[in-house]
Amino acid sequence: MALPSPGGLGYFGLYNAMGEGYFEEEGLEIIPQSVNGSAQVIQALLSGQAQLGHPGPGPVLNAVENGAEIVYIYNYFARSQFNLVVPEASDYQSPTDLKGKVIGVGTADGAEVAFVRSILDDAGMTEGEDYSFITVGEGGMAVAGFMQNSIDAYASDTAGVATLQLRGIPLRILTPPKFQSYFGNGYAVTTEYFENNQDILTRFGRALVKGMKFGMDPANRAATLEHAKLGNPQQLEDMEFADALLDVYFNLTSPLDPDKGFGYQAPEAWQQWHDTLVNAGDLDAPMDNLEAAYSNALIEAWNAD
């Protein structure tokens, strides 16, 4: 399996399934290997160096547009990994409440800036007129921004939410549901592997879902943190931070629609990604067959228990 980064906590379901023996029960051995980003994950799949990968939806659509036969089979980060957040103690309940306010960002041109700008554009607000951005830095610097009242809200990534909450600032997320559906990385295979290895992939997904459910059971929290060391022991050196970060990953990977189960891919969410990439010029033209890039064929079997 090719992973785009050496995250242990981010793939807690995978490492739970390894640590608890769920893959072994299914007759599978999983060997995770970290590479540098989604493009290299896709290269590894296409070259046969990996049978499974964990790329992002944007790179997958770019690859499919260029003729690669890749299919997304499991929506792992079901929610956006960026969020518009405010302190829970504040009066702000929706993006429109931030009119005339200052929003802190980690970097002036980070991906989270474009994400939050799109939320406020959708709310009919214009940067420079209705709100302003100020660069305050990552995580801990945002804590100072809130405490000094120099920012009213923050455009946060995954680690930023954990840092703020760990430093004593409980957060309210103002990201509207339709923006939460900008899902992140998930499990993918080549189309050929998908068509020829349905049994293996059924067993893989069944074990993975067991690992997800195991992790989200509060009784298994200590074991989940321990299993995450299989992927990245350095990430667990600060156990207090790791514990806070784990809650963020639980939120990111929980199904948007629990009735659909873990891994389900909403066609409208794929269409949203597709249209965004076309409008931004990342895709040369609308795709004729977007449905070829993803499949929900195994979701029911994975979630049967």
PDB file of C-alpha atoms in Angstrom, residues 6-283:
ATOM      1  CA  PRO A   6       3.963   8.728   7.008  1.00  0.00           C
ATOM      2  CA  GLY A   7       0.992   9.573   9.220  1.00  0.00           C
ATOM      3  CA  GLY A   8       0.131   7.060  11.922  1.00  0.00           C
ATOM      4  CA  LEU A   9      -2.888   8.693  13.562  1.00  0.00           C
ATOM      5  CA  GLY A  10      -4.356   9.750  10.230  1.00  0.00           C
ATOM      6  CA  TYR A  11      -4.621   6.109   9.190  1.00  0.00           C
ATOM      7  CA  PHE A  12      -5.776   4.828  12.575  1.00  0.00           C
ATOM      8  CA  GLY A  13      -8.278   2.390  11.031  1.00  0.00           C
ATOM      9  CA  LEU A  14      -5.550   0.758   8.946  1.00  0.00           C
ATOM     10  CA  TYR A  15      -3.158   0.361  11.859  1.00  0.00           C
ATOM     11  CA  ASN A  16      -5.923  -0.884  14.141  1.00  0.00           C
ATOM     12  CA  ALA A  17      -6.734  -3.546  11.577  1.00  0.00           C
ATOM     13  CA  MET A  18      -3.060  -4.499  11.496  1.00  0.00           C
ATOM     14  CA  GLY A  19      -2.525  -4.345  15.260  1.00  0.00           C
ATOM     15  CA  GLU A  20      -5.723  -6.201  16.167  1.00  0.00           C
ATOM     16  CA  GLY A  21      -5.128  -8.906  13.568  1.00  0.00           C
ATOM     17  CA  TYR A  22      -8.169  -8.129  11.401  1.00  0.00           C
ATOM     18  CA  PHE A  23      -6.192  -8.339   8.162  1.00  0.00           C
ATOM     19  CA  GLU A  24      -4.611 -11.572   9.314  1.00  0.00           C
ATOM     20  CA  GLU A  25      -8.074 -12.991  10.004  1.00  0.00           C
ATOM     21  CA  GLU A  26      -8.959 -12.169   6.394  1.00  0.00           C
ATOM     22  CA  GLY A  27      -5.836 -13.887   5.101  1.00  0.00           C
ATOM     23  CA  LEU A  28      -4.141 -10.630   4.105  1.00  0.00           C
ATOM     24  CA  GLU A  29      -0.765  -9.048   4.821  1.00  0.00           C
ATOM     25  CA  ILE A  30      -0.610  -5.279   4.389  1.00  0.00           C
ATOM     26  CA  ILE A  31       2.752  -3.570   3.881  1.00  0.00           C
ATOM     27  CA  PRO A  32       2.376   0.232   4.052  1.00  0.00           C
ATOM     28  CA  GLN A  33       5.022   2.324   2.297  1.00  0.00           C
ATOM     29  CA  SER A  34       5.136   6.127   2.459  1.00  0.00           C
ATOM     30  CA  VAL A  35       5.875   8.159  -0.671  1.00  0.00           C
ATOM     31  CA  ASN A  36       5.843  11.891  -1.334  1.00  0.00           C
ATOM     32  CA  GLY A  37       2.293  12.914  -2.135  1.00  0.00           C
ATOM     33  CA  SER A  38      -0.635  11.689  -4.206  1.00  0.00           C
ATOM     34  CA  ALA A  39       1.152  11.883  -7.562  1.00  0.00           C
ATOM     35  CA  GLN A  40       3.714   9.333  -6.407  1.00  0.00           C
ATOM     36  CA  VAL A  41       0.935   7.155  -4.978  1.00  0.00           C
ATOM     37  CA  ILE A  42      -0.701   7.061  -8.405  1.00  0.00           C
ATOM     38  CA  GLN A  43       2.669   6.328 -10.060  1.00  0.00           C
ATOM     39  CA  ALA A  44       3.184   3.404  -7.701  1.00  0.00           C
ATOM     40  CA  LEU A  45      -0.243   1.999  -8.582  1.00  0.00           C
ATOM     41  CA  LEU A  46       0.204   2.385 -12.325  1.00  0.00           C
ATOM     42  CA  SER A  47       3.696   0.815 -12.255  1.00  0.00           C
ATOM     43  CA  GLY A  48       2.522  -2.161 -10.216  1.00  0.00           C
ATOM     44  CA  GLN A  49       4.737  -1.280  -7.244  1.00  0.00           C
ATOM     45  CA  ALA A  50       1.630  -1.065  -5.049  1.00  0.00           C
ATOM     46  CA  GLN A  51      -1.766  -2.704  -5.266  1.00  0.00           C
ATOM     47  CA  LEU A  52      -3.514  -0.151  -3.033  1.00  0.00           C
ATOM     48  CA  GLY A  53      -2.957   3.564  -2.643  1.00  0.00           C
ATOM     49  CA  HIS A  54      -4.327   6.558  -0.731  1.00  0.00           C
ATOM     50  CA  PRO A  55      -4.376   9.541  -3.132  1.00  0.00           C
ATOM     51  CA  GLY A  56      -6.497  12.680  -3.127  1.00  0.00           C
ATOM     52  CA  PRO A  57      -9.519  13.144  -5.422  1.00  0.00           C
ATOM     53  CA  GLY A  58      -7.958  15.992  -7.410  1.00  0.00           C
ATOM     54  CA  PRO A  59      -4.865  14.027  -8.511  1.00  0.00           C
ATOM     55  CA  VAL A  60      -7.067  11.011  -9.292  1.00  0.00           C
ATOM     56  CA  LEU A  61      -9.282  13.065 -11.616  1.00  0.00           C
ATOM     57  CA  ASN A  62      -6.208  14.580 -13.277  1.00  0.00           C
ATOM     58  CA  ALA A  63      -4.778  11.099 -13.823  1.00  0.00           C
ATOM     59  CA  VAL A  64      -8.058   9.767 -15.238  1.00  0.00           C
ATOM     60  CA  GLU A  65      -8.331  12.775 -17.544  1.00  0.00           C
ATOM     61  CA  ASN A  66      -4.866  11.892 -18.871  1.00  0.00           C
ATOM     62  CA  GLY A  67      -5.871   8.316 -19.606  1.00  0.00           C
ATOM     63  CA  ALA A  68      -4.886   6.521 -16.395  1.00  0.00           C
ATOM     64  CA  GLU A  69      -7.278   3.792 -15.264  1.00  0.00           C
ATOM     65  CA  ILE A  70      -7.569   4.512 -11.543  1.00  0.00           C
ATOM     66  CA  VAL A  71     -10.685   3.964  -9.461  1.00  0.00           C
ATOM     67  CA  TYR A  72     -11.438   5.360  -5.994  1.00  0.00           C
ATOM     68  CA  ILE A  73     -13.041   2.651  -3.871  1.00  0.00           C
ATOM     69  CA  TYR A  74     -13.243   4.117  -0.341  1.00  0.00           C
ATOM     70  CA  ASN A  75     -13.847   7.721   0.723  1.00  0.00           C
ATOM     71  CA  TYR A  76     -11.627   7.846   3.797  1.00  0.00           C
ATOM     72  CA  PHE A  77     -11.400  11.537   4.772  1.00  0.00           C
ATOM     73  CA  ALA A  78     -15.126  12.035   4.311  1.00  0.00           C
ATOM     74  CA  ARG A  79     -15.029  15.674   5.420  1.00  0.00           C
ATOM     75  CA  SER A  80     -12.854  18.569   4.402  1.00  0.00           C
ATOM     76  CA  GLN A  81      -9.506  18.703   6.164  1.00  0.00           C
ATOM     77  CA  PHE A  82      -9.871  22.499   6.409  1.00  0.00           C
ATOM     78  CA  ASN A  83     -12.399  24.356   8.523  1.00  0.00           C
ATOM     79  CA  LEU A  84     -13.581  27.832   9.433  1.00  0.00           C
ATOM     80  CA  VAL A  85     -13.550  27.863  13.227  1.00  0.00           C
ATOM     81  CA  VAL A  86     -14.381  30.272  16.052  1.00  0.00           C
ATOM     82  CA  PRO A  87     -14.097  29.942  19.823  1.00  0.00           C
ATOM     83  CA  GLU A  88     -17.035  28.076  21.297  1.00  0.00           C
ATOM     84  CA  ALA A  89     -17.492  30.949  23.750  1.00  0.00           C
ATOM     85  CA  SER A  90     -18.121  33.442  20.933  1.00  0.00           C
ATOM     86  CA  ASP A  91     -21.531  34.495  19.612  1.00  0.00           C
ATOM     87  CA  TYR A  92     -20.724  33.569  15.992  1.00  0.00           C
ATOM     88  CA  GLN A  93     -23.049  30.829  14.724  1.00  0.00           C
ATOM     89  CA  SER A  94     -22.698  31.065  10.925  1.00  0.00           C
ATOM     90  CA  PRO A  95     -20.285  32.506   8.341  1.00  0.00           C
ATOM     91  CA  THR A  96     -22.482  35.587   7.857  1.00  0.00           C
ATOM     92  CA  ASP A  97     -21.924  36.484  11.509  1.00  0.00           C
ATOM     93  CA  LEU A  98     -18.299  37.226  10.582  1.00  0.00           C
ATOM     94  CA  LYS A  99     -19.196  40.345   8.598  1.00  0.00           C
ATOM     95  CA  GLY A 100     -16.714  43.056   9.512  1.00  0.00           C
ATOM     96  CA  LYS A 101     -14.483  40.566  11.324  1.00  0.00           C
ATOM     97  CA  VAL A 102     -10.851  39.466  11.020  1.00  0.00           C
ATOM     98  CA  ILE A 103     -10.005  35.893  10.054  1.00  0.00           C
ATOM     99  CA  GLY A 104      -6.599  34.484  10.895  1.00  0.00           C
ATOM    100  CA  VAL A 105      -4.749  32.234   8.438  1.00  0.00           C
ATOM    101  CA  GLY A 106      -1.581  30.186   8.713  1.00  0.00           C
ATOM    102  CA  THR A 107       0.003  31.501   5.514  1.00  0.00           C
ATOM    103  CA  ALA A 108      -1.150  34.143   3.076  1.00  0.00           C
ATOM    104  CA  ASP A 109      -1.450  31.707   0.155  1.00  0.00           C
ATOM    105  CA  GLY A 110      -2.254  28.425   1.866  1.00  0.00           C
ATOM    106  CA  ALA A 111      -4.963  26.078   0.581  1.00  0.00           C
ATOM    107  CA  GLU A 112      -7.056  26.832   3.657  1.00  0.00           C
ATOM    108  CA  VAL A 113      -7.302  30.485   2.562  1.00  0.00           C
ATOM    109  CA  ALA A 114      -8.945  29.592  -0.749  1.00  0.00           C
ATOM    110  CA  PHE A 115     -11.221  27.150   1.053  1.00  0.00           C
ATOM    111  CA  VAL A 116     -12.500  29.706   3.575  1.00  0.00           C
ATOM    112  CA  ARG A 117     -12.743  32.416   0.915  1.00  0.00           C
ATOM    113  CA  SER A 118     -15.057  30.131  -1.084  1.00  0.00           C
ATOM    114  CA  ILE A 119     -17.284  29.698   2.000  1.00  0.00           C
ATOM    115  CA  LEU A 120     -17.584  33.455   2.460  1.00  0.00           C
ATOM    116  CA  ASP A 121     -18.061  34.052  -1.278  1.00  0.00           C
ATOM    117  CA  ASP A 122     -20.967  31.632  -1.140  1.00  0.00           C
ATOM    118  CA  ALA A 123     -22.393  33.629   1.780  1.00  0.00           C
ATOM    119  CA  GLY A 124     -22.319  36.774  -0.383  1.00  0.00           C
ATOM    120  CA  MET A 125     -19.352  38.321   1.408  1.00  0.00           C
ATOM    121  CA  THR A 126     -16.400  40.027  -0.284  1.00  0.00           C
ATOM    122  CA  GLU A 127     -12.853  40.054   1.022  1.00  0.00           C
ATOM    123  CA  GLY A 128     -11.711  43.564   1.901  1.00  0.00           C
ATOM    124  CA  GLU A 129     -15.271  44.849   2.193  1.00  0.00           C
ATOM    125  CA  ASP A 130     -17.054  42.407   4.483  1.00  0.00           C
ATOM    126  CA  TYR A 131     -14.108  40.710   6.174  1.00  0.00           C
ATOM    127  CA  SER A 132     -10.316  40.588   6.117  1.00  0.00           C
ATOM    128  CA  PHE A 133      -7.595  37.958   6.418  1.00  0.00           C
ATOM    129  CA  ILE A 134      -4.521  38.352   8.598  1.00  0.00           C
ATOM    130  CA  THR A 135      -1.564  35.970   8.619  1.00  0.00           C
ATOM    131  CA  VAL A 136      -0.945  34.769  12.162  1.00  0.00           C
ATOM    132  CA  GLY A 137       0.914  31.512  11.590  1.00  0.00           C
ATOM    133  CA  GLU A 138       0.065  27.908  12.385  1.00  0.00           C
ATOM    134  CA  GLY A 139      -1.579  26.327  15.406  1.00  0.00           C
ATOM    135  CA  GLY A 140       0.002  27.887  18.483  1.00  0.00           C
ATOM    136  CA  MET A 141       0.175  31.320  16.866  1.00  0.00           C
ATOM    137  CA  ALA A 142      -3.583  31.207  16.327  1.00  0.00           C
ATOM    138  CA  VAL A 143      -3.981  30.589  20.051  1.00  0.00           C
ATOM    139  CA  ALA A 144      -2.215  33.887  20.697  1.00  0.00           C
ATOM    140  CA  GLY A 145      -4.376  35.598  18.070  1.00  0.00           C
ATOM    141  CA  PHE A 146      -7.571  34.544  19.833  1.00  0.00           C
ATOM    142  CA  MET A 147      -6.257  35.378  23.297  1.00  0.00           C
ATOM    143  CA  GLN A 148      -5.157  38.853  22.193  1.00  0.00           C
ATOM    144  CA  ASN A 149      -8.438  39.420  20.325  1.00  0.00           C
ATOM    145  CA  SER A 150      -6.540  40.154  17.114  1.00  0.00           C
ATOM    146  CA  ILE A 151      -8.596  37.557  15.217  1.00  0.00           C
ATOM    147  CA  ASP A 152     -12.267  36.592  15.428  1.00  0.00           C
ATOM    148  CA  ALA A 153     -12.063  33.348  13.449  1.00  0.00           C
ATOM    149  CA  TYR A 154      -9.397  31.048  12.026  1.00  0.00           C
ATOM    150  CA  ALA A 155      -8.931  29.107   8.801  1.00  0.00           C
ATOM    151  CA  SER A 156      -7.640  25.883  10.253  1.00  0.00           C
ATOM    152  CA  ASP A 157      -6.131  22.657   9.005  1.00  0.00           C
ATOM    153  CA  THR A 158      -6.341  19.323  10.838  1.00  0.00           C
ATOM    154  CA  ALA A 159      -3.464  19.887  13.249  1.00  0.00           C
ATOM    155  CA  GLY A 160      -4.577  23.460  13.926  1.00  0.00           C
ATOM    156  CA  VAL A 161      -7.912  22.345  15.363  1.00  0.00           C
ATOM    157  CA  ALA A 162      -6.155  19.891  17.670  1.00  0.00           C
ATOM    158  CA  THR A 163      -3.621  22.495  18.807  1.00  0.00           C
ATOM    159  CA  LEU A 164      -6.242  25.115  19.618  1.00  0.00           C
ATOM    160  CA  GLN A 165      -8.390  22.706  21.585  1.00  0.00           C
ATOM    161  CA  LEU A 166      -5.367  21.316  23.424  1.00  0.00           C
ATOM    162  CA  ARG A 167      -4.384  24.872  24.424  1.00  0.00           C
ATOM    163  CA  GLY A 168      -7.742  25.451  26.059  1.00  0.00           C
ATOM    164  CA  ILE A 169      -9.769  27.008  23.248  1.00  0.00           C
ATOM    165  CA  PRO A 170     -12.817  24.814  22.533  1.00  0.00           C
ATOM    166  CA  LEU A 171     -13.971  25.475  18.988  1.00  0.00           C
ATOM    167  CA  ARG A 172     -17.198  25.835  17.033  1.00  0.00           C
ATOM    168  CA  ILE A 173     -16.937  24.835  13.379  1.00  0.00           C
ATOM    169  CA  LEU A 174     -18.756  27.219  11.020  1.00  0.00           C
ATOM    170  CA  THR A 175     -18.024  25.271   7.825  1.00  0.00           C
ATOM    171  CA  PRO A 176     -21.398  24.734   6.073  1.00  0.00           C
ATOM    172  CA  PRO A 177     -22.305  21.093   5.317  1.00  0.00           C
ATOM    173  CA  LYS A 178     -21.856  21.443   1.562  1.00  0.00           C
ATOM    174  CA  PHE A 179     -18.254  22.573   2.082  1.00  0.00           C
ATOM    175  CA  GLN A 180     -17.583  19.763   4.541  1.00  0.00           C
ATOM    176  CA  SER A 181     -18.278  17.376   1.672  1.00  0.00           C
ATOM    177  CA  TYR A 182     -15.055  18.418  -0.078  1.00  0.00           C
ATOM    178  CA  PHE A 183     -13.645  15.074   0.944  1.00  0.00           C
ATOM    179  CA  GLY A 184      -9.953  14.275   1.082  1.00  0.00           C
ATOM    180  CA  ASN A 185      -7.754  11.278   0.381  1.00  0.00           C
ATOM    181  CA  GLY A 186      -9.174   7.774   0.085  1.00  0.00           C
ATOM    182  CA  TYR A 187      -8.261   4.275  -1.010  1.00  0.00           C
ATOM    183  CA  ALA A 188      -7.793   3.637  -4.718  1.00  0.00           C
ATOM    184  CA  VAL A 189      -6.623   0.874  -7.058  1.00  0.00           C
ATOM    185  CA  THR A 190      -6.113   0.465 -10.770  1.00  0.00           C
ATOM    186  CA  THR A 191      -9.225  -0.441 -12.734  1.00  0.00           C
ATOM    187  CA  GLU A 192      -7.623  -3.740 -13.719  1.00  0.00           C
ATOM    188  CA  TYR A 193      -6.896  -4.662 -10.101  1.00  0.00           C
ATOM    189  CA  PHE A 194     -10.415  -3.661  -9.092  1.00  0.00           C
ATOM    190  CA  GLU A 195     -12.010  -5.867 -11.736  1.00  0.00           C
ATOM    191  CA  ASN A 196      -9.803  -8.897 -11.065  1.00  0.00           C
ATOM    192  CA  ASN A 197      -9.546  -8.863  -7.256  1.00  0.00           C
ATOM    193  CA  GLN A 198     -13.014  -8.280  -5.867  1.00  0.00           C
ATOM    194  CA  ASP A 199     -12.562 -10.959  -3.202  1.00  0.00           C
ATOM    195  CA  ILE A 200      -9.270  -9.526  -1.923  1.00  0.00           C
ATOM    196  CA  LEU A 201     -10.686  -6.009  -1.843  1.00  0.00           C
ATOM    197  CA  THR A 202     -13.823  -7.192  -0.047  1.00  0.00           C
ATOM    198  CA  ARG A 203     -11.672  -8.762   2.652  1.00  0.00           C
ATOM    199  CA  PHE A 204      -9.477  -5.670   2.835  1.00  0.00           C
ATOM    200  CA  GLY A 205     -12.404  -3.288   3.279  1.00  0.00           C
ATOM    201  CA  ARG A 206     -14.121  -5.530   5.795  1.00  0.00           C
ATOM    202  CA  ALA A 207     -11.010  -5.536   8.001  1.00  0.00           C
ATOM    203  CA  LEU A 208     -10.509  -1.780   7.529  1.00  0.00           C
ATOM    204  CA  VAL A 209     -14.061  -0.948   8.619  1.00  0.00           C
ATOM    205  CA  LYS A 210     -13.584  -3.139  11.705  1.00  0.00           C
ATOM    206  CA  GLY A 211     -10.432  -1.124  12.441  1.00  0.00           C
ATOM    207  CA  MET A 212     -12.371   2.135  12.076  1.00  0.00           C
ATOM    208  CA  LYS A 213     -15.148   1.020  14.408  1.00  0.00           C
ATOM    209  CA  PHE A 214     -12.620  -0.349  16.901  1.00  0.00           C
ATOM    210  CA  GLY A 215     -10.885   3.048  17.027  1.00  0.00           C
ATOM    211  CA  MET A 216     -14.045   5.048  17.533  1.00  0.00           C
ATOM    212  CA  ASP A 217     -15.075   2.970  20.535  1.00  0.00           C
ATOM    213  CA  PRO A 218     -13.873   4.974  23.585  1.00  0.00           C
ATOM    214  CA  ALA A 219     -12.918   1.723  25.311  1.00  0.00           C
ATOM    215  CA  ASN A 220     -10.212   1.178  22.672  1.00  0.00           C
ATOM    216  CA  ARG A 221      -8.621   4.631  22.729  1.00  0.00           C
ATOM    217  CA  ALA A 222      -5.340   3.579  24.370  1.00  0.00           C
ATOM    218  CA  ALA A 223      -4.966   0.626  22.014  1.00  0.00           C
ATOM    219  CA  THR A 224      -5.666   2.849  18.994  1.00  0.00           C
ATOM    220  CA  LEU A 225      -2.950   5.302  20.027  1.00  0.00           C
ATOM    221  CA  GLU A 226      -0.542   2.412  20.514  1.00  0.00           C
ATOM    222  CA  HIS A 227      -1.344   0.850  17.127  1.00  0.00           C
ATOM    223  CA  ALA A 228      -0.761   4.222  15.417  1.00  0.00           C
ATOM    224  CA  LYS A 229       2.912   3.861  16.315  1.00  0.00           C
ATOM    225  CA  LEU A 230       3.099   1.194  13.604  1.00  0.00           C
ATOM    226  CA  GLY A 231       2.812   4.015  11.074  1.00  0.00           C
ATOM    227  CA  ASN A 232       4.661   6.918  12.673  1.00  0.00           C
ATOM    228  CA  PRO A 233       6.064   6.496  16.205  1.00  0.00           C
ATOM    229  CA  GLN A 234       7.417  10.075  16.238  1.00  0.00           C
ATOM    230  CA  GLN A 235       3.865  11.411  15.941  1.00  0.00           C
ATOM    231  CA  LEU A 236       3.051   9.767  19.274  1.00  0.00           C
ATOM    232  CA  GLU A 237       5.979  11.238  21.228  1.00  0.00           C
ATOM    233  CA  ASP A 238       3.740  14.050  22.492  1.00  0.00           C
ATOM    234  CA  MET A 239       0.907  11.879  23.725  1.00  0.00           C
ATOM    235  CA  GLU A 240      -1.259  14.793  24.872  1.00  0.00           C
ATOM    236  CA  PHE A 241      -1.190  16.321  21.388  1.00  0.00           C
ATOM    237  CA  ALA A 242      -1.702  12.915  19.766  1.00  0.00           C
ATOM    238  CA  ASP A 243      -4.754  12.325  21.930  1.00  0.00           C
ATOM    239  CA  ALA A 244      -6.275  15.657  20.829  1.00  0.00           C
ATOM    240  CA  LEU A 245      -5.402  15.016  17.186  1.00  0.00           C
ATOM    241  CA  LEU A 246      -7.092  11.621  17.286  1.00  0.00           C
ATOM    242  CA  ASP A 247     -10.461  13.271  17.995  1.00  0.00           C
ATOM    243  CA  VAL A 248      -9.997  15.445  14.911  1.00  0.00           C
ATOM    244  CA  TYR A 249      -9.338  12.371  12.772  1.00  0.00           C
ATOM    245  CA  PHE A 250     -12.420  10.658  14.186  1.00  0.00           C
ATOM    246  CA  ASN A 251     -14.485  13.609  12.952  1.00  0.00           C
ATOM    247  CA  LEU A 252     -12.816  13.697   9.526  1.00  0.00           C
ATOM    248  CA  THR A 253     -13.306   9.998   8.853  1.00  0.00           C
ATOM    249  CA  SER A 254     -16.835   9.494  10.215  1.00  0.00           C
ATOM    250  CA  PRO A 255     -19.388   8.948   7.431  1.00  0.00           C
ATOM    251  CA  LEU A 256     -21.331  12.053   6.454  1.00  0.00           C
ATOM    252  CA  ASP A 257     -24.348   9.764   6.155  1.00  0.00           C
ATOM    253  CA  PRO A 258     -24.056   6.944   8.730  1.00  0.00           C
ATOM    254  CA  ASP A 259     -26.760   4.968   6.915  1.00  0.00           C
ATOM    255  CA  LYS A 260     -24.472   4.692   3.877  1.00  0.00           C
ATOM    256  CA  GLY A 261     -21.591   3.324   5.943  1.00  0.00           C
ATOM    257  CA  PHE A 262     -17.839   3.848   5.971  1.00  0.00           C
ATOM    258  CA  GLY A 263     -16.243   4.564   2.613  1.00  0.00           C
ATOM    259  CA  TYR A 264     -19.375   5.651   0.750  1.00  0.00           C
ATOM    260  CA  GLN A 265     -18.833   8.177  -2.041  1.00  0.00           C
ATOM    261  CA  ALA A 266     -21.641  10.600  -2.779  1.00  0.00           C
ATOM    262  CA  PRO A 267     -21.950  11.295  -6.529  1.00  0.00           C
ATOM    263  CA  GLU A 268     -22.787  14.944  -5.790  1.00  0.00           C
ATOM    264  CA  ALA A 269     -19.537  15.312  -3.809  1.00  0.00           C
ATOM    265  CA  TRP A 270     -17.542  13.992  -6.760  1.00  0.00           C
ATOM    266  CA  GLN A 271     -19.415  16.350  -9.053  1.00  0.00           C
ATOM    267  CA  GLN A 272     -18.575  19.206  -6.690  1.00  0.00           C
ATOM    268  CA  TRP A 273     -14.870  18.347  -6.829  1.00  0.00           C
ATOM    269  CA  HIS A 274     -15.026  17.924 -10.606  1.00  0.00           C
ATOM    270  CA  ASP A 275     -16.716  21.296 -11.201  1.00  0.00           C
ATOM    271  CA  THR A 276     -14.305  23.072  -8.856  1.00  0.00           C
ATOM    272  CA  LEU A 277     -11.294  21.634 -10.693  1.00  0.00           C
ATOM    273  CA  VAL A 278     -12.759  22.547 -14.089  1.00  0.00           C
ATOM    274  CA  ASN A 279     -13.501  26.108 -12.976  1.00  0.00           C
ATOM    275  CA  ALA A 280      -9.988  26.463 -11.549  1.00  0.00           C
ATOM    276  CA  GLY A 281      -8.396  25.149 -14.743  1.00  0.00           C
ATOM    277  CA  ASP A 282      -6.948  22.074 -13.045  1.00  0.00           C
ATOM    278  CA  LEU A 283      -9.002  19.941 -15.447  1.00  0.00           C
TER     279      LEU A 283
END
